[in-house]
XYZ file of N, CA and C in Angstrom:
558
model
N 19.577 265.415 -106.442
C 20.592 265.595 -105.427
C 21.484 266.766 -105.851
N 21.753 267.646 -104.892
C 22.614 268.791 -105.173
C 23.415 269.111 -103.920
N 24.738 269.108 -104.045
C 25.618 269.412 -102.920
C 25.869 270.905 -102.854
N 25.580 271.495 -101.707
C 25.838 272.916 -101.476
C 27.256 273.058 -100.914
N 28.201 273.560 -101.714
C 29.579 273.643 -101.231
C 29.751 274.599 -100.049
N 28.842 275.536 -99.879
C 28.957 276.491 -98.776
C 28.622 275.857 -97.428
N 27.687 274.886 -97.434
C 27.279 274.250 -96.175
C 27.809 272.826 -96.037
N 28.145 272.205 -97.176
C 28.583 270.812 -97.152
C 27.442 269.820 -97.063
N 26.204 270.298 -97.149
C 25.024 269.418 -97.082
C 24.456 269.225 -98.475
N 23.927 268.049 -98.708
C 23.314 267.678 -99.980
C 21.806 267.903 -99.891
N 21.271 268.625 -100.839
C 19.827 268.782 -100.943
C 19.278 267.619 -101.765
N 18.100 267.142 -101.422
C 17.490 266.047 -102.166
C 17.857 264.674 -101.648
N 18.485 264.605 -100.465
C 18.763 263.327 -99.817
C 18.198 263.394 -98.406
N 18.050 262.243 -97.780
C 17.599 262.226 -96.401
C 18.741 262.718 -95.509
N 18.396 263.520 -94.524
C 19.378 264.016 -93.566
C 19.074 263.385 -92.218
N 20.102 262.824 -91.618
C 19.991 262.113 -90.343
C 21.221 262.517 -89.518
N 21.220 263.698 -88.913
C 22.433 264.231 -88.284
C 23.019 263.324 -87.204
N 24.323 263.148 -87.290
C 25.064 262.379 -86.301
C 25.811 263.337 -85.381
N 25.890 263.007 -84.087
C 26.708 263.813 -83.192
C 28.196 263.458 -83.287
N 28.516 262.440 -84.066
C 29.886 261.921 -84.129
C 30.681 262.578 -85.247
N 31.096 263.807 -84.985
C 31.905 264.563 -85.935
C 32.601 265.679 -85.162
N 33.576 266.281 -85.818
C 34.191 267.486 -85.285
C 34.757 268.298 -86.436
N 35.403 269.386 -86.102
C 35.917 270.300 -87.110
C 37.138 269.706 -87.802
N 37.221 269.921 -89.104
C 38.422 269.525 -89.846
C 39.551 270.473 -89.440
N 40.742 269.940 -89.173
C 41.825 270.819 -88.736
C 42.231 271.872 -89.761
N 42.198 271.531 -91.033
C 42.617 272.492 -92.053
C 41.497 272.831 -93.033
N 40.344 272.209 -92.883
C 39.235 272.473 -93.782
C 39.369 271.826 -95.152
N 40.412 271.050 -95.369
C 40.685 270.444 -96.671
C 39.826 269.199 -96.900
N 39.305 269.056 -98.133
C 38.603 267.844 -98.547
C 39.247 267.388 -99.854
N 40.025 266.290 -99.773
C 40.785 265.875 -100.961
C 40.829 264.363 -101.165
N 40.012 263.607 -100.421
C 40.019 262.153 -100.520
C 38.602 261.637 -100.334
N 38.240 260.619 -101.098
C 36.955 259.949 -100.939
C 37.227 258.502 -100.561
N 36.613 258.058 -99.462
C 36.812 256.700 -98.967
C 35.489 255.941 -99.052
N 35.522 254.783 -99.711
C 34.351 253.925 -99.868
C 34.415 252.814 -98.818
N 33.306 252.612 -98.119
C 33.178 251.606 -97.072
C 31.982 250.706 -97.377
N 31.789 249.687 -96.545
C 30.506 248.994 -96.513
C 30.133 248.747 -95.066
N 28.819 248.635 -94.839
C 28.306 248.387 -93.498
C 26.926 247.764 -93.624
N 26.599 246.904 -92.687
C 25.233 246.407 -92.530
C 25.083 245.994 -91.077
N 23.944 246.309 -90.520
C 23.670 245.995 -89.122
C 22.265 245.436 -88.976
N 22.182 244.242 -88.365
C 23.258 243.296 -88.092
C 23.959 242.900 -89.395
N 25.150 242.303 -89.295
C 25.898 241.951 -90.499
C 25.056 241.143 -91.496
N 25.118 241.577 -92.759
C 24.426 240.934 -93.888
C 22.907 241.045 -93.811
N 22.398 241.926 -92.967
C 20.964 242.221 -92.944
C 20.776 243.659 -93.413
N 19.820 243.844 -94.299
C 19.675 245.138 -94.955
C 18.325 245.779 -94.641
N 18.273 247.100 -94.826
C 17.056 247.899 -94.630
C 16.505 247.763 -93.211
N 17.397 247.704 -92.244
C 16.976 247.561 -90.847
C 16.859 248.902 -90.125
N 17.485 249.943 -90.667
C 17.536 251.237 -89.991
C 18.562 251.284 -88.877
N 19.262 250.190 -88.662
C 20.212 250.115 -87.543
C 21.497 250.906 -87.807
N 21.889 251.064 -89.064
C 23.068 251.877 -89.356
C 22.795 253.320 -88.935
N 21.612 253.819 -89.284
C 21.247 255.174 -88.906
C 21.269 255.324 -87.377
N 20.702 254.351 -86.678
C 20.701 254.397 -85.208
C 22.125 254.346 -84.663
N 22.965 253.518 -85.258
C 24.352 253.386 -84.830
C 25.095 254.721 -84.975
N 24.944 255.369 -86.121
C 25.635 256.634 -86.360
C 25.084 257.766 -85.499
N 23.894 257.569 -84.928
C 23.304 258.583 -84.047
C 23.421 258.199 -82.565
N 24.169 257.145 -82.273
C 24.357 256.663 -80.893
C 23.028 256.270 -80.240
N 22.100 255.745 -81.041
C 20.794 255.338 -80.535
C 20.542 253.837 -80.687
N 21.570 253.065 -81.007
C 21.417 251.633 -81.245
C 21.115 250.905 -79.934
N 20.014 250.164 -79.917
C 19.656 249.354 -78.750
C 20.516 248.093 -78.788
N 21.516 248.035 -77.931
C 22.478 246.940 -77.974
C 21.891 245.605 -77.521
N 20.682 245.620 -76.984
C 20.045 244.361 -76.567
C 19.307 243.675 -77.713
N 19.180 244.341 -78.849
C 18.401 243.801 -79.965
C 19.092 242.679 -80.725
N 20.415 242.623 -80.669
C 21.147 241.608 -81.425
C 22.492 241.376 -80.741
N 22.949 240.141 -80.681
C 24.231 239.860 -80.017
C 25.415 240.646 -80.599
N 25.420 240.882 -81.901
C 26.521 241.611 -82.536
C 26.655 243.034 -81.983
N 25.535 243.629 -81.613
C 25.533 245.022 -81.188
C 26.320 245.246 -79.893
N 26.424 244.226 -79.064
C 27.169 244.375 -77.803
C 28.634 244.705 -78.075
N 29.189 244.159 -79.142
C 30.590 244.389 -79.470
C 30.883 245.765 -80.042
N 29.845 246.481 -80.472
C 30.046 247.815 -81.041
C 29.393 248.896 -80.184
N 28.902 248.507 -79.025
C 28.127 249.411 -78.170
C 28.868 250.687 -77.801
N 30.160 250.614 -77.602
C 30.923 251.776 -77.140
C 31.553 252.587 -78.275
N 31.361 252.146 -79.504
C 31.945 252.870 -80.630
C 31.144 254.134 -80.936
N 31.845 255.177 -81.265
C 31.233 256.432 -81.699
C 31.785 256.711 -83.079
N 31.001 256.373 -84.082
C 31.446 256.501 -85.469
C 30.349 257.141 -86.310
N 30.741 257.557 -87.495
C 29.806 258.128 -88.458
C 30.458 258.064 -89.827
N 29.699 258.403 -90.816
C 30.211 258.634 -92.164
C 29.466 259.848 -92.675
N 29.930 260.394 -93.744
C 29.189 261.512 -94.324
C 27.900 261.014 -94.965
N 27.999 259.864 -95.669
C 26.848 259.357 -96.419
C 26.696 257.849 -96.255
N 25.459 257.389 -96.403
C 25.110 255.972 -96.522
C 24.276 255.817 -97.777
N 24.623 254.830 -98.603
C 23.803 254.494 -99.775
C 23.231 253.109 -99.527
N 21.907 253.057 -99.372
C 21.235 251.793 -99.092
C 21.091 250.962 -100.356
N 20.623 249.738 -100.204
C 20.524 248.787 -101.318
C 19.637 249.308 -102.446
N 18.617 250.099 -102.088
C 17.707 250.636 -103.102
C 18.207 251.942 -103.713
N 19.410 252.377 -103.326
C 19.993 253.599 -103.869
C 19.684 254.850 -103.062
N 18.893 254.728 -102.018
C 18.557 255.870 -101.178
C 19.815 256.375 -100.478
N 20.012 257.693 -100.521
C 21.183 258.327 -99.925
C 20.770 259.069 -98.656
N 21.512 258.833 -97.593
C 21.322 259.540 -96.330
C 22.628 260.232 -95.984
N 22.531 261.484 -95.533
C 23.712 262.220 -95.093
C 23.655 262.399 -93.580
N 24.798 262.156 -92.934
C 24.900 262.234 -91.476
C 25.732 263.420 -90.989
N 26.718 263.830 -91.783
C 27.660 264.875 -91.384
C 27.914 265.766 -92.599
N 28.005 267.069 -92.379
C 28.375 267.985 -93.459
C 29.743 267.590 -94.007
N 29.914 267.717 -95.293
C 31.210 267.410 -95.908
C 32.304 268.373 -95.441
N 31.907 269.490 -94.869
C 32.879 270.455 -94.367
C 33.390 270.080 -92.979
N 32.737 269.127 -92.339
C 33.142 268.653 -91.010
C 33.837 267.299 -91.136
N 34.510 266.894 -90.091
C 35.229 265.623 -90.053
C 34.324 264.547 -89.455
N 33.872 263.619 -90.310
C 33.136 262.444 -89.823
C 34.144 261.431 -89.307
N 33.688 260.533 -88.479
C 34.585 259.559 -87.839
C 34.401 258.194 -88.500
N 34.952 258.045 -89.702
C 34.739 256.838 -90.504
C 36.005 256.034 -90.774
N 37.160 256.656 -90.824
C 38.368 255.967 -91.281
C 39.215 255.389 -90.154
N 39.144 255.972 -88.968
C 39.975 255.502 -87.863
C 41.458 255.672 -88.169
N 42.269 254.803 -87.610
C 43.710 254.836 -87.859
C 43.914 254.525 -89.343
N 44.503 255.472 -90.065
C 44.560 255.346 -91.519
C 45.692 256.195 -92.085
N 46.131 255.793 -93.301
C 47.206 256.505 -93.998
C 46.910 256.477 -95.501
N 47.007 257.641 -96.137
C 46.897 257.723 -97.589
C 48.103 258.488 -98.114
N 48.870 257.863 -98.994
C 50.069 258.456 -99.584
C 50.976 259.070 -98.512
N 51.158 258.334 -97.422
C 52.049 258.762 -96.354
C 51.448 259.737 -95.353
N 50.239 260.156 -95.607
C 49.579 261.118 -94.711
C 48.611 260.381 -93.800
N 48.782 260.565 -92.504
C 47.963 259.864 -91.511
C 46.666 260.611 -91.226
N 45.776 259.932 -90.493
C 44.509 260.489 -90.008
C 43.651 260.990 -91.175
N 43.224 260.061 -92.005
C 42.480 260.401 -93.218
C 41.151 261.107 -92.947
N 40.579 260.924 -91.764
C 39.343 261.650 -91.448
C 39.527 263.155 -91.598
N 40.751 263.638 -91.389
C 41.022 265.073 -91.453
C 40.720 265.663 -92.824
N 40.871 264.869 -93.880
C 40.775 265.426 -95.233
C 39.919 264.583 -96.183
N 39.101 263.675 -95.629
C 38.321 262.788 -96.503
C 36.821 262.900 -96.258
N 36.091 262.427 -97.260
C 34.653 262.197 -97.163
C 34.475 260.687 -97.164
N 33.617 260.192 -96.272
C 33.354 258.762 -96.190
C 31.955 258.424 -96.676
N 31.882 257.460 -97.596
C 30.598 256.952 -98.090
C 30.495 255.484 -97.716
N 29.463 255.157 -96.980
C 29.160 253.767 -96.623
C 28.152 253.217 -97.623
N 28.432 252.047 -98.162
C 27.471 251.318 -98.987
C 26.863 250.234 -98.104
N 25.555 250.144 -98.091
C 24.927 249.080 -97.311
C 25.255 247.757 -97.979
N 26.018 246.932 -97.268
C 26.437 245.671 -97.854
C 27.490 244.993 -97.016
N 28.117 244.003 -97.638
C 29.178 243.234 -96.999
C 30.325 243.079 -98.001
N 31.446 242.584 -97.522
C 32.604 242.390 -98.393
C 32.327 241.420 -99.537
N 31.444 240.437 -99.301
C 31.313 239.340 -100.259
C 29.955 239.214 -100.948
N 29.052 240.172 -100.736
C 27.779 240.167 -101.458
C 27.786 241.297 -102.475
N 27.381 241.026 -103.721
C 27.402 242.078 -104.737
C 26.549 243.276 -104.328
N 27.016 244.451 -104.690
C 26.247 245.663 -104.469
C 25.235 245.798 -105.598
N 24.225 246.636 -105.408
C 23.119 246.710 -106.366
C 23.374 247.769 -107.442
N 22.651 247.617 -108.527
C 22.699 248.607 -109.610
C 22.344 249.993 -109.068
N 21.315 250.056 -108.225
C 20.887 251.340 -107.657
C 21.998 251.966 -106.820
N 22.759 251.154 -106.115
C 23.862 251.686 -105.314
C 24.966 252.259 -106.194
N 25.326 251.543 -107.248
C 26.358 252.065 -108.143
C 25.900 253.371 -108.798
N 24.647 253.421 -109.218
C 24.135 254.640 -109.841
C 24.189 255.812 -108.867
N 23.715 255.599 -107.648
C 23.729 256.672 -106.645
C 25.158 257.066 -106.289
N 26.053 256.081 -106.200
C 27.445 256.359 -105.857
C 28.108 257.216 -106.928
N 27.851 256.925 -108.187
C 28.441 257.709 -109.274
C 27.916 259.148 -109.232
N 26.614 259.310 -109.065
C 26.030 260.656 -109.002
C 26.607 261.428 -107.821
N 26.638 260.807 -106.652
C 27.163 261.464 -105.459
C 28.655 261.802 -105.638
N 29.414 260.885 -106.194
C 30.841 261.133 -106.416
C 31.045 262.336 -107.322
N 30.275 262.425 -108.382
C 30.410 263.560 -109.314
C 30.106 264.881 -108.604
N 29.095 264.890 -107.739
C 28.773 266.108 -106.982
C 29.921 266.463 -106.039
N 30.486 265.456 -105.394
C 31.615 265.698 -104.493
C 32.825 266.225 -105.263
N 33.092 265.648 -106.421
C 34.232 266.092 -107.216
C 34.043 267.525 -107.731
N 32.814 267.877 -108.026
C 32.540 269.248 -108.478
C 32.764 270.229 -107.328
N 32.289 269.884 -106.138
C 32.436 270.771 -104.977
C 33.866 270.783 -104.445
N 34.553 269.639 -104.565
C 35.906 269.490 -104.028
C 36.822 268.934 -105.123
N 37.305 269.788 -106.022
C 38.079 269.323 -107.188
C 39.330 268.525 -106.846
N 39.821 268.613 -105.622
C 41.005 267.831 -105.236
C 40.690 266.336 -105.167
N 39.393 265.969 -105.127
C 39.015 264.549 -105.138
C 39.043 264.069 -106.587
N 40.226 263.718 -107.033
C 40.392 263.182 -108.378
C 40.146 261.669 -108.324
N 40.061 261.052 -109.472
C 39.854 259.602 -109.531
C 40.957 258.873 -108.764
N 42.159 259.405 -108.806
C 43.287 258.784 -108.104
C 43.175 258.923 -106.585
N 42.297 259.799 -106.135
C 42.126 260.041 -104.704
C 40.776 259.498 -104.209
N 40.339 258.421 -104.849
C 39.171 257.663 -104.407
C 39.670 256.273 -104.063
N 39.399 255.821 -102.849
C 39.940 254.538 -102.417
C 38.957 253.821 -101.502
N 39.292 252.606 -101.176
C 38.516 251.836 -100.214
C 39.107 251.966 -98.825
N 38.299 251.665 -97.828
C 38.766 251.677 -96.446
C 39.962 250.735 -96.298
N 39.922 249.612 -96.995
C 41.016 248.637 -96.940
C 42.330 249.210 -97.475
N 42.252 250.198 -98.359
C 43.463 250.806 -98.921
C 44.172 251.714 -97.921
N 43.406 252.336 -97.036
C 44.011 253.286 -96.092
C 44.200 252.682 -94.700
N 43.637 251.496 -94.495
C 43.808 250.786 -93.215
C 44.037 249.304 -93.484
N 45.064 248.969 -94.302
C 45.292 247.569 -94.667
C 45.619 246.722 -93.446
N 45.082 245.508 -93.454
C 45.285 244.611 -92.332
C 44.297 244.832 -91.211
N 43.732 246.029 -91.137
C 42.747 246.348 -90.101
C 41.330 246.337 -90.673
N 41.191 246.781 -91.917
C 39.883 246.856 -92.560
C 39.909 246.161 -93.906
N 38.764 245.606 -94.317
C 38.679 244.882 -95.589
C 37.658 245.498 -96.546
N 36.893 246.453 -96.085
C 35.829 247.019 -96.922
C 36.364 248.064 -97.907
N 35.714 248.222 -99.050
C 34.403 247.700 -99.382
C 34.388 246.235 -99.797
N 35.552 245.612 -99.895
C 35.627 244.172 -100.124
C 35.682 243.766 -101.574
N 35.940 242.470 -101.807
C 36.083 241.969 -103.172
C 34.795 242.012 -103.985
N 33.655 242.139 -103.345
C 32.393 242.212 -104.093
C 32.176 243.591 -104.711
N 32.938 244.578 -104.266
C 32.790 245.915 -104.865
C 33.511 245.939 -106.202
N 32.812 246.347 -107.240
C 33.334 246.332 -108.604
C 33.981 247.686 -108.925
N 35.281 247.784 -108.592
C 36.010 249.028 -108.839
C 36.037 249.377 -110.320
N 36.225 248.392 -111.184
C 36.294 248.657 -112.625
C 34.981 249.262 -113.125
N 33.877 248.720 -112.675
C 32.562 249.233 -113.075
C 32.378 250.668 -112.594
N 32.711 250.919 -111.333
C 32.570 252.246 -110.747
C 33.443 253.263 -111.479
N 34.714 252.921 -111.712
C 35.618 253.852 -112.374
C 35.219 254.080 -113.831
N 34.738 253.047 -114.495
C 34.265 253.209 -115.883
C 33.060 254.127 -115.933
N 32.151 253.995 -114.980
C 30.972 254.859 -114.933
C 31.382 256.315 -114.665
N 32.361 256.498 -113.781
C 32.847 257.866 -113.530
C 33.490 258.454 -114.782
N 34.271 257.653 -115.494
C 34.925 258.117 -116.710
C 33.888 258.465 -117.777
N 32.835 257.651 -117.873
C 31.776 257.907 -118.835
C 31.061 259.197 -118.491
N 30.732 259.393 -117.217
C 30.084 260.617 -116.770
C 30.964 261.833 -117.086
N 32.270 261.681 -116.863
C 33.207 262.763 -117.073
C 33.253 263.153 -118.546
N 33.116 262.180 -119.423
C 33.186 262.431 -120.859
C 31.934 263.054 -121.448
N 30.863 263.098 -120.667
C 29.601 263.641 -121.214
C 29.494 265.124 -121.027
């Protein structure tokens, strides 16, 4: 995996372009937001997240889909349970992942953040492969966008408290941060 800072696209990952993005107002990338998603909820490797981010989800396939039928959302990346990384939006563009959000008093986090979705739920442990891929991807993002310091990595629940709960209590922040610190020291 290699992130091209000039294009904002990662080489060596699957690319699945989403139409759900627009231009960043200032071009700044200084925050990383960790999410979780599974479609249908708690079902994995269905391909439905990719369809959802591309506005191709067949809402008749599952009752849950009717409630999200009108949403137009995306993230920059999805890390599946097996560690496979898919990119939907260039890191230089604004993906629609955070919604109404605030970080350190600054609203509209989509304007200046990269969003990574982990395939999962709030209460099911994430996989070793996901943590490994997340650490590698984070390091590439930090190299391309030095303003994304460890202090500027957060969960969706941190920037939209009361509205969002992901990545949830099953996400091991201590493990992730320790792995980043170890990588940094090498």
